[in-house]
Coordinates of C-alpha atoms in Angstrom, one line a residue:
M25 CA 77.7 95.4 106.4
A26 CA 81.4 95.9 105.4
L27 CA 83.8 97.3 107.9
L28 CA 85.3 100.0 105.6
E29 CA 83.5 101.2 102.5
I30 CA 85.2 103.7 100.2
N31 CA 83.2 105.2 97.4
A32 CA 84.4 107.6 94.7
L33 CA 87.2 108.8 96.9
T34 CA 89.2 111.6 95.3
V35 CA 92.2 113.5 96.7
D36 CA 93.2 116.8 95.2
F37 CA 96.2 119.0 96.1
S38 CA 96.1 122.7 95.4
G39 CA 99.1 124.7 94.3
P40 CA 100.6 126.3 91.2
R41 CA 99.9 123.1 89.4
P42 CA 96.8 121.3 91.0
I43 CA 97.4 117.5 91.4
R44 CA 94.8 114.7 91.6
A45 CA 96.6 112.0 93.6
V46 CA 93.5 109.7 94.0
D47 CA 90.8 109.6 91.4
H48 CA 87.3 108.1 92.2
V49 CA 88.5 105.0 94.0
D50 CA 86.0 102.4 95.3
L51 CA 87.2 99.8 97.8
V52 CA 85.6 97.6 100.4
V53 CA 87.2 95.9 103.4
D54 CA 85.2 93.3 105.3
R55 CA 85.6 92.4 108.9
R56 CA 88.7 90.3 109.5
E57 CA 89.7 90.6 105.8
R58 CA 93.3 91.3 104.8
V59 CA 93.5 93.5 101.7
A60 CA 96.8 94.7 100.0
I61 CA 97.0 97.7 97.8
V62 CA 100.0 97.4 95.5
G63 CA 101.6 99.6 92.8
E64 CA 104.6 101.7 92.0
S65 CA 105.6 104.7 94.0
G66 CA 103.4 107.7 93.3
S67 CA 100.3 105.7 92.4
G68 CA 98.3 107.2 95.2
K69 CA 98.4 104.3 97.7
S70 CA 99.5 106.2 100.8
Q71 CA 97.4 109.3 100.0
L72 CA 94.3 107.0 100.0
L73 CA 95.1 105.8 103.6
L74 CA 95.8 109.4 104.7
A75 CA 92.6 110.6 103.2
C76 CA 90.6 108.0 105.1
T77 CA 92.1 109.0 108.4
G78 CA 92.0 112.8 107.9
L79 CA 95.8 113.1 107.8
L80 CA 96.3 114.8 104.4
A81 CA 98.7 117.7 104.0
A82 CA 97.2 121.2 104.6
N83 CA 96.8 121.8 100.8
G84 CA 95.0 118.4 100.3
R85 CA 91.3 117.9 100.0
A86 CA 89.3 114.7 100.0
S87 CA 85.9 114.2 98.5
G88 CA 83.7 111.2 98.0
S89 CA 82.7 108.9 100.8
V90 CA 84.6 106.8 103.4
R91 CA 82.4 104.9 105.8
F92 CA 83.8 103.0 108.8
G93 CA 81.4 100.8 110.7
G94 CA 78.6 102.8 109.0
A95 CA 79.9 106.2 110.1
E96 CA 81.0 108.7 107.5
L97 CA 84.6 109.9 108.0
I98 CA 84.9 112.5 105.2
G99 CA 84.0 115.9 106.6
A100 CA 82.1 114.4 109.5
G101 CA 83.6 116.4 112.4
D102 CA 84.6 115.3 116.0
P103 CA 82.3 112.3 116.5
A104 CA 83.7 110.5 113.4
R105 CA 87.3 111.5 114.3
A106 CA 86.9 110.0 117.8
A107 CA 85.5 106.7 116.4
R108 CA 88.2 106.6 113.8
G109 CA 90.9 107.1 116.4
R110 CA 89.7 104.1 118.4
G111 CA 88.6 101.9 115.5
I112 CA 91.5 102.3 113.0
G113 CA 95.2 101.9 113.9
F114 CA 97.9 103.2 111.6
V115 CA 101.4 101.9 111.1
F116 CA 103.2 104.6 109.1
Q117 CA 105.9 104.1 106.5
D118 CA 108.6 105.7 108.6
A119 CA 108.7 104.1 112.1
T120 CA 111.3 106.5 113.3
G121 CA 109.3 109.5 112.2
S122 CA 106.1 108.2 113.8
L123 CA 107.7 108.0 117.2
T124 CA 108.5 111.2 119.2
P125 CA 112.3 111.1 119.6
H126 CA 112.5 112.9 123.1
R127 CA 109.9 110.7 124.8
R128 CA 110.3 107.2 126.2
V129 CA 108.7 104.3 124.4
G130 CA 106.5 103.4 127.4
D131 CA 105.1 106.9 127.7
Q132 CA 104.2 107.1 124.1
L133 CA 102.2 103.8 124.2
A134 CA 100.6 104.5 127.5
E135 CA 99.1 107.8 126.5
I136 CA 97.3 106.1 123.6
A137 CA 95.6 103.7 126.0
V138 CA 94.7 106.6 128.4
A139 CA 93.2 108.6 125.5
A140 CA 91.3 105.7 124.0
H141 CA 90.0 103.9 127.1
D142 CA 90.2 106.5 129.9
T143 CA 92.3 104.2 132.0
S144 CA 94.8 105.0 134.8
W145 CA 98.5 105.6 133.9
Q146 CA 99.6 102.6 135.9
T147 CA 97.2 100.3 134.0
A148 CA 98.2 101.9 130.7
M149 CA 101.9 101.2 131.4
A150 CA 101.1 97.6 132.2
T151 CA 99.1 97.4 129.0
A152 CA 102.0 98.9 127.0
E153 CA 104.4 96.3 128.4
R154 CA 102.0 93.4 127.4
M155 CA 101.7 95.0 124.0
L156 CA 105.5 95.1 123.5
E157 CA 105.6 91.4 124.5
R158 CA 102.8 90.7 122.0
V159 CA 104.7 92.2 119.1
R160 CA 107.7 90.2 120.2
L161 CA 110.0 92.9 121.3
P162 CA 112.6 91.3 123.6
D163 CA 113.0 92.5 127.2
A164 CA 109.8 94.5 126.9
R165 CA 109.9 96.0 130.4
R166 CA 113.3 97.5 129.8
R167 CA 112.2 98.9 126.4
L168 CA 109.5 101.0 128.1
S169 CA 112.1 103.3 129.6
Q170 CA 114.2 103.6 126.4
Y171 CA 114.0 106.3 123.7
P172 CA 113.4 105.4 120.0
H173 CA 117.0 106.1 119.0
E174 CA 118.2 103.4 121.4
L175 CA 116.3 100.7 119.4
S176 CA 117.2 99.1 116.0
G177 CA 115.0 99.7 112.9
G178 CA 113.2 96.4 113.4
M179 CA 112.5 97.1 117.0
R180 CA 111.2 100.6 116.2
Q181 CA 108.8 99.1 113.7
R182 CA 107.5 96.6 116.3
V183 CA 107.0 99.6 118.7
A184 CA 105.1 101.4 115.9
I185 CA 102.9 98.4 115.4
G186 CA 102.3 98.1 119.1
A187 CA 101.4 101.8 119.3
A188 CA 98.8 101.3 116.5
L189 CA 97.2 98.4 118.4
M190 CA 97.0 100.2 121.8
S191 CA 93.5 101.5 121.0
Q192 CA 92.4 97.9 120.2
P193 CA 91.3 98.8 116.6
E194 CA 89.1 96.7 114.4
L195 CA 91.1 97.7 111.3
L196 CA 94.8 98.3 110.9
F197 CA 96.3 100.5 108.2
A198 CA 99.9 99.5 107.4
D199 CA 101.7 101.8 105.0
E200 CA 104.8 100.1 103.7
P201 CA 105.6 98.6 107.1
T202 CA 108.8 96.9 105.9
T203 CA 110.4 99.9 104.2
A204 CA 114.2 100.2 105.0
L205 CA 114.3 96.8 106.8
D206 CA 116.5 94.0 105.7
V207 CA 114.7 90.9 104.1
T208 CA 114.9 88.8 107.3
V209 CA 113.3 91.4 109.4
Q210 CA 110.7 92.1 106.6
A211 CA 109.6 88.5 106.8
E212 CA 109.4 88.6 110.6
I213 CA 107.2 91.8 110.4
M214 CA 104.8 90.4 107.8
A215 CA 104.5 87.1 109.8
L216 CA 103.8 89.2 112.9
L217 CA 101.0 91.2 111.1
A218 CA 99.4 88.0 110.0
E219 CA 99.5 86.6 113.5
L220 CA 98.1 89.7 115.0
C221 CA 95.2 89.9 112.5
R222 CA 94.3 86.3 113.3
D223 CA 94.6 86.5 117.1
L224 CA 92.9 89.9 117.4
S225 CA 90.2 89.2 114.7
M226 CA 91.4 92.4 113.1
A227 CA 91.1 93.5 109.5
L228 CA 94.1 94.8 107.6
L229 CA 94.6 97.3 104.8
L230 CA 98.2 97.0 103.7
V231 CA 100.0 99.3 101.2
T232 CA 103.1 98.1 99.5
H233 CA 105.0 98.3 96.2
D234 CA 106.4 94.8 96.7
L235 CA 104.2 91.9 95.6
G236 CA 106.6 89.5 97.2
V237 CA 105.7 90.5 100.7
V238 CA 101.9 90.0 100.3
A239 CA 101.7 86.6 98.7
S240 CA 101.2 84.8 102.0
L241 CA 99.4 87.5 103.8
A242 CA 96.6 89.1 101.7
D243 CA 93.1 87.7 101.1
R244 CA 92.6 90.1 98.3
I245 CA 94.8 92.3 96.2
A246 CA 94.0 95.7 94.7
V247 CA 96.4 97.2 92.1
M248 CA 96.6 101.0 91.8
Y249 CA 98.1 102.9 88.9
A250 CA 98.2 106.7 88.5
G251 CA 95.5 107.3 91.2
R252 CA 93.0 104.6 90.2
I253 CA 92.5 101.0 91.0
V254 CA 93.0 99.0 87.8
E255 CA 92.5 95.5 89.2
S256 CA 91.0 93.8 92.3
A257 CA 90.9 90.1 92.9
D258 CA 91.2 87.3 95.4
A259 CA 94.9 86.9 96.1
S260 CA 95.1 83.3 94.9
A261 CA 93.4 84.1 91.6
F262 CA 95.5 87.2 91.1
L263 CA 98.8 85.4 91.7
A264 CA 97.7 82.5 89.4
G265 CA 96.9 84.9 86.5
P266 CA 96.5 88.7 86.7
R267 CA 94.1 90.2 84.2
H268 CA 95.5 93.7 83.8
P269 CA 98.8 94.1 81.8
Y270 CA 100.2 96.4 84.5
S271 CA 99.4 93.8 87.2
A272 CA 101.1 91.1 85.0
G273 CA 104.2 93.4 84.7
L274 CA 104.4 93.9 88.5
L275 CA 104.1 90.2 89.1
D276 CA 106.7 89.4 86.4
A277 CA 109.2 91.8 88.0
V278 CA 109.3 89.9 91.3
P279 CA 112.6 87.9 91.3
T280 CA 112.3 84.2 91.8
L281 CA 114.7 81.3 92.6
A282 CA 114.3 80.1 89.0
D283 CA 116.0 83.3 87.7
V284 CA 119.4 82.8 86.1
Y285 CA 122.2 84.2 88.3
G286 CA 123.5 87.5 86.9
A287 CA 120.6 88.0 84.4
E288 CA 119.1 91.4 84.0
L289 CA 116.1 92.1 86.3
R290 CA 112.7 92.3 84.6
T291 CA 111.0 95.7 84.5
I292 CA 108.0 97.4 83.1
A293 CA 109.0 99.6 80.1
G294 CA 108.6 103.3 80.5
T295 CA 107.8 105.4 83.6
P296 CA 104.6 106.2 85.5
P297 CA 102.9 109.5 84.4
A298 CA 103.7 112.7 86.3
S299 CA 101.2 113.5 89.0
G300 CA 98.4 115.6 87.6
T301 CA 98.8 114.4 84.0
V302 CA 95.4 114.2 82.3
F303 CA 94.7 111.3 79.9
P304 CA 91.6 111.0 77.7
G305 CA 92.1 107.2 77.6
C306 CA 93.9 104.5 79.7
R307 CA 96.7 105.9 81.8
F308 CA 98.8 102.8 81.3
E309 CA 98.4 103.0 77.5
P310 CA 101.9 104.6 76.9
R311 CA 103.6 101.6 78.6
C312 CA 101.2 98.8 77.7
P313 CA 102.3 96.1 75.2
R314 CA 98.6 95.3 74.4
A315 CA 97.5 98.9 73.7
Q316 CA 95.3 99.7 70.7
A317 CA 93.7 102.9 69.3
R318 CA 90.7 102.5 71.6
C319 CA 92.9 102.7 74.7
R320 CA 94.1 106.2 73.7
R321 CA 90.5 107.4 73.3
E322 CA 88.5 105.8 76.1
Y323 CA 89.3 105.1 79.8
P324 CA 88.2 101.6 80.7
P325 CA 85.9 101.3 83.7
L326 CA 86.6 98.9 86.5
A327 CA 84.4 96.1 85.3
A328 CA 83.7 93.2 87.6
G329 CA 84.1 89.7 86.1
P330 CA 83.7 86.2 87.6
A331 CA 87.0 86.2 89.3
A332 CA 88.2 89.8 89.3
A333 CA 87.4 93.4 88.6
V334 CA 89.7 94.9 85.9
A335 CA 89.9 98.2 84.1
C336 CA 91.2 97.2 80.7
H337 CA 89.7 97.1 77.2
F338 CA 91.9 94.1 76.3
P339 CA 92.5 92.2 79.6
L340 CA 94.7 89.1 79.8
G341 CA 93.0 85.7 79.7
P342 CA 93.8 82.2 80.9
E343 CA 95.8 81.6 77.7
D344 CA 98.2 84.4 78.7
A345 CA 99.1 82.9 82.1
T346 CA 102.6 81.7 82.4

């Protein structure tokens, strides 16, 4: 049985103009598997994670099914919320915002251990110190008595990762964990996540808009566009030759050492559709270089093939790989 099974997950936000941020998404994460969800800002990646953990805004509503370890999380009440809190850790996009500014780092980590495992405060503080050492925060004992503002951005991100691991989760959600960090620290954080997943036998669901940070981390890559998954494939197959034109555009936009100095950066023409826009056909059609009349009339289903699942009437083939 898969660790996390998402079926037809839909997220709607009410208001003067109702918005559908996630539209009938299916996704499976196996035990100890590392899955990356990539796509431009506004594609619904973060809302998918928040819906799975019951953290949507007050005007948000999730429907469909999210099963974690066989237990339904959508609308299941207190028992599922308790299991979710112990089984799924969450590293939020803004490490500073996820830490309480007026409380010491040690207190924030220790209370998680107390809540999750009903341990004593002394034991919880010792566990917090070991966790900070595990996430390679220097001088861990001293950091326990510091406040978040006394740490650098990279240090706060390590504390946020440590906090997410205090409940000993089977699955870690990481939402843009390298946002606002310089490239050196980004590499250190991604290497740390890979090491923790391996050492703790933990699964990972990573959200990012940067394909460059997942190449050496993910086992599988899912691409989201305008609220839907348009491609899902093993990472090696995806990086060797994506099938969806949008995926190919994302991959082509990643700078490489072979690029000519001073040359214009490659981009995908056009802009993503505004949230809530309704299309009769493919949502990527207005920006797609391969679009034909059928694309404007019919939305392509996510069809599984021998190497990948792709939602495209005219997917790329091996002859299109560069």
